[in-house]
XYZ file of C-alpha atoms in Angstrom:
467
model
C 97.348 98.741 103.427
C 96.746 97.767 99.782
C 96.022 94.184 100.859
C 93.377 95.376 103.311
C 91.703 97.622 100.720
C 91.659 94.875 98.070
C 90.482 92.334 100.649
C 87.678 94.618 101.821
C 86.575 95.364 98.263
C 86.443 91.688 97.321
C 84.707 90.657 100.557
C 82.136 93.483 100.214
C 81.410 92.331 96.658
C 81.007 88.718 97.773
C 78.794 89.769 100.693
C 76.522 91.857 98.481
C 76.296 88.990 95.974
C 75.347 86.524 98.734
C 72.758 88.935 100.084
C 71.228 89.265 96.616
C 70.962 85.476 96.461
C 69.186 85.558 99.800
C 66.790 88.215 98.539
C 66.101 86.253 95.372
C 64.989 83.169 97.278
C 63.006 85.035 99.970
C 61.380 87.988 98.190
C 58.450 86.766 96.120
C 58.301 89.904 93.986
C 61.391 88.851 92.024
C 59.826 85.645 90.757
C 58.589 87.487 87.664
C 62.179 87.835 86.568
C 62.364 84.134 86.030
C 65.767 82.538 86.482
C 68.491 83.554 88.921
C 70.585 84.634 85.942
C 67.891 87.072 84.857
C 67.596 88.414 88.406
C 71.356 89.015 88.719
C 71.346 90.774 85.328
C 68.658 93.211 86.519
C 70.036 96.811 86.176
C 69.399 97.740 89.836
C 71.223 94.636 91.020
C 74.220 95.358 88.793
C 74.334 98.997 89.937
C 74.298 97.882 93.554
C 77.033 95.324 92.913
C 79.255 98.134 91.631
C 78.339 101.051 93.889
C 77.673 99.544 97.310
C 81.127 97.935 97.797
C 82.602 101.364 96.972
C 80.379 102.900 99.659
C 81.789 100.447 102.198
C 85.364 101.221 101.169
C 84.623 104.923 101.694
C 83.214 104.179 105.167
C 86.215 102.006 106.007
C 88.523 104.864 105.030
C 86.605 107.254 107.285
C 86.743 104.715 110.123
C 90.536 105.050 110.144
C 91.068 101.330 109.681
C 93.674 101.824 106.951
C 95.664 104.459 108.863
C 97.763 101.865 110.687
C 98.209 98.755 108.550
C 100.646 97.030 110.939
C 100.483 95.790 114.542
C 96.720 96.003 114.686
C 94.897 95.149 117.885
C 92.621 92.145 117.289
C 89.997 93.541 119.652
C 89.996 97.033 118.128
C 89.890 95.461 114.661
C 86.779 93.521 115.644
C 84.939 96.556 116.971
C 86.106 98.812 114.150
C 84.760 96.318 111.624
C 81.563 95.844 113.615
C 80.632 99.530 113.818
C 81.727 100.506 110.303
C 79.814 97.583 108.774
C 76.781 98.429 110.915
C 76.894 102.026 109.670
C 77.189 100.888 106.056
C 74.355 98.383 106.398
C 72.006 101.011 107.832
C 72.848 103.369 104.967
C 72.289 100.618 102.403
C 69.035 99.639 104.008
C 67.580 103.133 103.867
C 69.041 103.902 100.427
C 68.010 100.757 98.583
C 66.354 98.028 100.605
C 63.646 99.998 102.392
C 61.771 100.398 99.088
C 61.194 96.664 99.101
C 59.710 96.494 102.610
C 56.147 96.279 101.351
C 57.106 93.425 99.053
C 59.212 91.437 101.527
C 57.363 88.534 103.206
C 59.822 88.550 106.118
C 60.181 91.161 108.837
C 62.265 94.090 107.555
C 64.452 93.950 110.665
C 65.266 90.343 109.834
C 66.423 91.451 106.390
C 68.572 94.114 108.020
C 70.077 91.546 110.383
C 70.835 89.123 107.568
C 72.540 91.835 105.571
C 74.691 92.831 108.561
C 75.585 89.236 109.400
C 76.679 88.389 105.862
C 78.661 91.613 105.400
C 80.361 91.456 108.804
C 81.351 87.793 108.484
C 82.803 88.258 105.001
C 84.727 91.456 105.794
C 86.014 90.426 109.213
C 87.072 86.954 108.053
C 89.307 88.398 105.316
C 90.712 91.061 107.640
C 91.457 88.510 110.374
C 93.414 86.321 107.951
C 95.491 89.248 106.642
C 96.160 90.556 110.164
C 97.124 87.098 111.439
C 99.708 86.554 108.696
C 101.115 90.087 109.032
C 101.391 89.821 112.835
C 102.993 86.369 112.598
C 105.631 87.623 110.181
C 106.456 90.482 112.559
C 106.623 88.298 115.667
C 108.718 85.694 113.823
C 111.185 88.396 112.811
C 110.559 88.275 109.066
C 109.118 91.783 109.023
C 110.312 94.734 111.050
C 110.614 98.496 111.219
C 114.014 100.148 111.048
C 114.373 102.047 114.316
C 116.708 104.580 115.907
C 116.981 104.943 119.685
C 117.430 108.554 120.823
C 119.873 108.326 123.707
C 123.214 106.690 124.467
C 123.068 106.109 128.246
C 122.001 103.296 130.583
C 118.320 103.674 129.713
C 119.070 103.265 126.016
C 121.178 100.149 126.673
C 118.464 98.635 128.894
C 115.782 99.456 126.348
C 117.731 97.709 123.592
C 118.020 94.564 125.730
C 114.301 94.639 126.541
C 113.319 95.014 122.900
C 115.575 92.201 121.691
C 115.310 89.607 124.481
C 111.667 88.753 123.898
C 110.594 85.308 122.689
C 108.827 86.979 119.818
C 109.912 90.072 117.961
C 108.146 93.377 118.577
C 109.081 94.539 115.082
C 111.837 97.003 116.019
C 114.994 96.524 113.931
C 117.477 98.733 115.781
C 119.817 100.464 113.319
C 121.713 102.748 115.666
C 121.659 105.295 118.492
C 121.397 109.082 118.496
C 123.414 111.182 120.946
C 121.575 114.363 121.974
C 123.174 117.735 122.648
C 122.485 117.399 126.392
C 124.289 114.064 126.762
C 127.771 115.216 127.771
C 129.096 111.848 128.955
C 130.866 109.334 126.765
C 128.771 106.730 124.993
C 127.751 103.943 127.393
C 130.069 100.940 126.918
C 127.099 98.621 127.497
C 125.535 99.723 124.225
C 125.631 97.047 121.512
C 127.967 97.465 118.596
C 125.755 99.817 116.591
C 126.563 103.169 114.966
C 126.134 106.263 117.166
C 125.160 109.513 115.451
C 124.768 113.091 116.560
C 121.239 114.456 116.639
C 122.403 117.178 114.253
C 122.873 114.435 111.623
C 119.574 112.671 112.266
C 118.047 113.601 108.892
C 120.950 111.903 107.116
C 120.683 108.836 109.361
C 116.943 108.534 108.767
C 117.403 108.596 104.989
C 120.450 106.303 105.020
C 118.747 103.512 106.986
C 115.179 104.127 105.798
C 114.077 104.668 109.394
C 110.398 104.087 110.222
C 110.358 104.475 114.032
C 112.051 106.663 116.646
C 112.249 105.780 120.346
C 113.384 108.288 122.981
C 115.314 106.823 125.917
C 117.283 109.456 127.837
C 118.956 108.999 131.231
C 118.660 112.463 132.747
C 116.446 115.173 131.429
C 113.812 117.649 132.450
C 110.662 118.705 130.683
C 112.508 121.392 128.742
C 115.075 118.904 127.424
C 112.427 116.385 126.447
C 110.357 118.894 124.513
C 113.501 120.208 122.856
C 114.249 116.718 121.548
C 110.632 116.181 120.476
C 110.630 119.494 118.648
C 113.783 118.395 116.816
C 112.187 115.103 115.752
C 108.760 116.335 114.612
C 109.869 117.444 111.093
C 110.946 113.868 110.331
C 107.263 112.896 110.189
C 107.871 109.553 111.895
C 106.257 107.857 114.912
C 108.044 109.051 118.067
C 107.771 106.651 120.994
C 108.720 107.039 124.652
C 108.986 104.608 127.545
C 105.986 104.664 129.866
C 107.934 105.934 132.896
C 108.116 109.332 131.209
C 104.347 109.634 130.838
C 103.888 112.187 133.607
C 106.359 114.557 131.955
C 104.025 115.259 129.036
C 100.971 117.461 129.070
C 98.861 115.854 126.364
C 96.759 112.692 126.364
C 98.836 109.835 124.979
C 97.859 106.240 124.299
C 99.915 103.101 124.681
C 101.128 101.801 121.346
C 101.528 98.191 122.494
C 100.569 96.326 125.667
C 102.870 93.393 124.911
C 106.479 93.637 126.020
C 108.052 97.023 126.726
C 105.244 99.591 127.092
C 105.807 102.543 124.785
C 103.679 105.601 124.141
C 103.398 107.426 120.851
C 103.953 111.129 121.541
C 103.611 112.143 117.905
C 99.844 111.614 117.967
C 97.053 113.755 119.322
C 94.176 112.471 121.442
C 91.828 111.958 118.481
C 91.119 108.416 117.335
C 92.009 107.471 113.764
C 88.324 107.653 112.856
C 87.986 111.145 114.342
C 91.100 112.302 112.481
C 89.662 111.170 109.161
C 86.255 112.655 109.924
C 87.861 115.947 110.934
C 89.778 116.068 107.653
C 86.662 115.062 105.705
C 84.630 117.886 107.270
C 87.543 120.277 106.643
C 87.461 119.470 102.936
C 83.670 119.770 102.695
C 83.524 122.915 104.834
C 86.361 124.745 103.084
C 85.024 123.828 99.629
C 81.569 125.176 100.489
C 83.071 128.311 102.020
C 85.156 129.046 98.926
C 82.105 128.634 96.683
C 79.427 130.333 98.788
C 81.633 133.233 99.888
C 83.075 133.898 96.425
C 81.076 137.175 96.047
C 82.532 138.328 99.379
C 86.027 137.432 98.180
C 85.475 139.458 95.023
C 84.149 142.480 96.925
C 87.036 142.442 99.414
C 89.597 142.037 96.628
C 88.226 145.052 94.731
C 87.993 147.140 97.894
C 91.602 146.348 98.913
C 92.898 147.041 95.420
C 91.158 150.423 95.339
C 92.488 151.295 98.770
C 96.126 151.624 97.822
C 99.228 149.995 96.401
C 100.164 146.443 97.193
C 98.892 142.920 96.577
C 95.362 141.863 97.510
C 96.540 138.611 99.071
C 99.235 138.719 101.730
C 101.519 135.673 101.833
C 103.529 134.701 104.863
C 105.555 131.629 105.846
C 104.175 129.822 108.885
C 105.074 126.597 110.704
C 102.438 123.873 110.719
C 101.942 120.154 111.233
C 105.162 118.358 112.247
C 107.008 121.714 112.054
C 106.649 121.860 108.275
C 106.710 125.296 106.724
C 103.820 126.407 104.526
C 102.565 129.604 102.900
C 99.603 131.174 104.686
C 97.205 133.378 102.707
C 95.325 136.383 104.111
C 93.695 139.495 102.713
C 96.170 142.348 103.135
C 95.172 144.622 106.025
C 98.384 146.649 106.319
C 100.222 149.057 104.086
C 102.585 147.508 101.580
C 106.026 146.561 103.018
C 104.707 146.815 106.582
C 107.533 144.552 107.777
C 110.366 145.930 105.697
C 112.417 146.304 108.906
C 111.785 142.733 110.057
C 109.000 140.702 111.736
C 106.772 142.838 113.926
C 103.464 141.957 115.582
C 100.550 144.351 115.236
C 99.869 146.655 118.163
C 96.885 148.579 119.407
C 96.260 151.575 117.143
C 98.954 150.279 114.772
C 99.482 152.911 112.070
C 100.471 150.239 109.548
C 96.879 148.914 109.464
C 94.740 150.512 106.765
C 91.294 151.879 107.578
C 89.570 149.083 105.657
C 92.068 146.607 107.067
C 90.909 147.515 110.568
C 87.330 146.662 109.587
C 88.415 143.340 108.103
C 90.351 142.463 111.255
C 87.415 143.384 113.469
C 85.200 140.883 111.657
C 88.123 138.542 110.825
C 87.400 138.807 107.116
C 91.141 138.860 106.443
C 91.263 135.183 107.448
C 88.903 134.010 104.681
C 91.632 133.047 102.126
C 92.870 130.470 104.638
C 90.072 128.157 103.541
C 92.371 127.517 100.566
C 95.081 126.461 103.048
C 92.560 124.077 104.611
C 91.629 122.573 101.253
C 95.332 122.073 100.436
C 95.892 120.263 103.732
C 98.199 122.864 105.316
C 95.597 123.801 107.919
C 92.355 122.729 109.549
C 89.271 124.846 110.194
C 89.873 124.410 113.945
C 93.357 124.055 115.390
C 96.128 126.017 117.140
C 97.015 129.312 115.530
C 100.090 128.920 113.260
C 103.044 131.165 114.027
C 106.221 132.166 112.262
C 109.437 130.364 113.103
C 110.909 133.671 114.301
C 108.356 133.797 117.125
C 108.208 130.039 117.744
C 111.910 129.996 118.601
C 111.304 132.707 121.224
C 108.210 130.997 122.629
C 109.938 127.621 123.020
C 112.722 129.209 125.109
C 110.105 130.211 127.693
C 107.484 127.502 127.094
C 109.061 124.337 125.619
C 105.711 122.516 125.621
C 104.681 124.699 122.668
C 106.229 121.953 120.519
C 103.263 119.695 121.371
C 101.026 121.850 119.164
C 102.802 120.488 116.106
C 101.026 117.158 116.632
C 98.075 118.548 114.673
C 97.351 120.904 111.801
C 97.022 124.582 112.731
C 93.618 126.170 112.296
C 91.831 129.215 110.972
C 90.219 129.538 114.397
C 91.109 128.016 117.739
C 90.196 127.863 121.386
C 92.977 130.365 122.023
C 91.603 132.811 119.463
C 88.084 132.484 120.894
C 89.094 132.831 124.553
C 92.078 135.166 124.238
C 92.198 136.695 120.777
C 95.169 138.184 118.964
C 98.508 138.295 120.803
C 100.632 141.445 120.503
C 103.865 140.118 122.032
C 105.607 136.890 123.091
C 104.206 136.989 126.637
C 100.666 137.220 125.302
C 101.385 134.339 122.926
C 102.436 132.238 125.922
C 99.276 133.228 127.816
C 97.198 132.158 124.827
C 99.175 128.912 124.664
C 97.392 127.455 127.710
C 94.115 127.480 125.770
C 95.761 125.778 122.784
C 97.193 123.054 125.033
C 93.784 122.682 126.670
C 92.294 122.165 123.209
C 94.982 119.595 122.378
C 94.086 117.578 125.482
C 90.332 117.763 124.868
C 90.143 117.494 121.097
C 86.898 116.142 119.686
C 84.540 116.913 116.836
C 82.057 118.302 119.376
C 84.665 120.719 120.753
C 85.470 121.794 117.179
C 81.784 122.521 116.588
C 81.594 124.627 119.757
C 84.655 126.633 118.705
C 83.171 127.233 115.240
C 79.916 128.470 116.806
C 81.781 130.855 119.125
C 83.893 132.049 116.177
C 80.771 132.819 114.133
C 79.441 134.760 117.107
C 82.728 136.684 117.299
C 82.555 137.503 113.592
C 78.985 138.811 113.668
C 79.497 140.811 116.865
C 82.711 142.366 115.568
C 84.864 141.256 118.508
C 87.791 140.131 116.387
C 90.171 142.757 117.716
C-alpha cells in the first residue's frame, strides 16, 4: 500500500508540474512573469504544487483504491483511476483554474481535458507498473499469503490440489488444516502432510503461522453449521473465503474474489464497494463530529436533568458485540434506576418499573442514544447499521437464527432498518423478528439507503415514536 501512496503522490506532483508547463506556454496572461523560472516560483503555483497532489491522495483514499493492495483487477484499477482522477480534475478546475477562463485563449473545456489526460496518464502508468510487478511476484510464487483451510475431508483435499496444481500461483501458501467440531470422522488420508489443528486452537495457529487468509471447505454441513463456523472465525479479523458451490447457502450478497483458477467468494465482506465503505466511514466521522458539537447544549441539559433525578451515573456503560464480533463499550444516557440489572441481564418491558420518569421521555424521543455518536467517532459503531447486542443475547439468538452472525460483517449502528421498521425488542423472539430487517439492510446496503433510514429516524424522534 505504501508503494501505491508514494507512487500516486509523485505522479500527481509530476502531472501538476507538466500541466503548469502547458499553462505557461498557452496562457498569454503569464507572459508578464517573464521566464519559466519566475512563473514556477509564483506563490499560487507553489501552493498548488503542494496542496493539489494532497487533494488527489485524499480522493484516492476515499475511492477505496488502497484498501486492497494485492491481487488487484487490472480492469477495476483502470476504472477506479479514471473516475477518481476525473473527480479530482473537476474539483481542481472549479477551485483554481476556472478563475483563469477569461484569460485563457483556448476553450476552457480543452484545458479541462488536457488536465485530465496528463493526470490520468501519469497516475495510471505508475499504478500499472506497481501492480504488474506485484502480480508477477505472486504468480511466480515469490509472494504469497499464509493460509489455513477450514476442513479436513475430501473437499479440503481436493481444494488443496486445485490451489497448488496451477501453472501460476494464486498466492495461497497453505500452512495447515483446521478440524471443526462437526467433523467426527478421522482426518482424510488424502490430505497432504500438513499440521491439523482443532478449531478451538485456531487463534494460536493464526498467530504461530502469521495467517493472512482463511478458506472454508467442509464436506457435509447445513446452514447452521456453516454460520457457526463463520461466527467462530469473525473475531480473527481475516478474509474468510468459501468455494463457489456454497454460494446459495448464504443470505447476503457476496462477490467473487478471483475469476482465475478456483472460484472463491469472500464472506467476510458486506455488499458495499470499497469506495462506499470509505465514504460511509467519512460521513460517519463528519456527522458524529457535528452532532457532538451542535448538540452539546442538549447533552449538558440531559446530564443535569439525569443527575438531579436520582442517584447513579449520568452515562450508562454496557459491553456490546460489534464488527467482527469484537467487544466494545457502548455509551447511553441512563434511563433506568441505578443497578437495574443487579440480578443479571434483563430486557426492558412495557411499563417497566425500572425506567425513571425522565428516562421514559428520553426513550420516547431516543435521546438516550445521543452519547453513541462518541462510539461512532471512535470507530466502534456507524450512524446506520444493525443494532448491537450483548453477547448474552447473541448466544441465544444464534441458537435459533444462526444467520445472525452475518451482521458482524459491518459496524453496528445508532439507528437501523430494524429499529425504524420494528423498534425495540423485549425478548429473544422479537429480536429474531427484527433480524429479518437487519439482514434485508445487509443485502441492500448503500449510502442512499442509509440516508433514507436517517430521515425516517429523524421523523421517529420528532414524532415521539421511539417506544
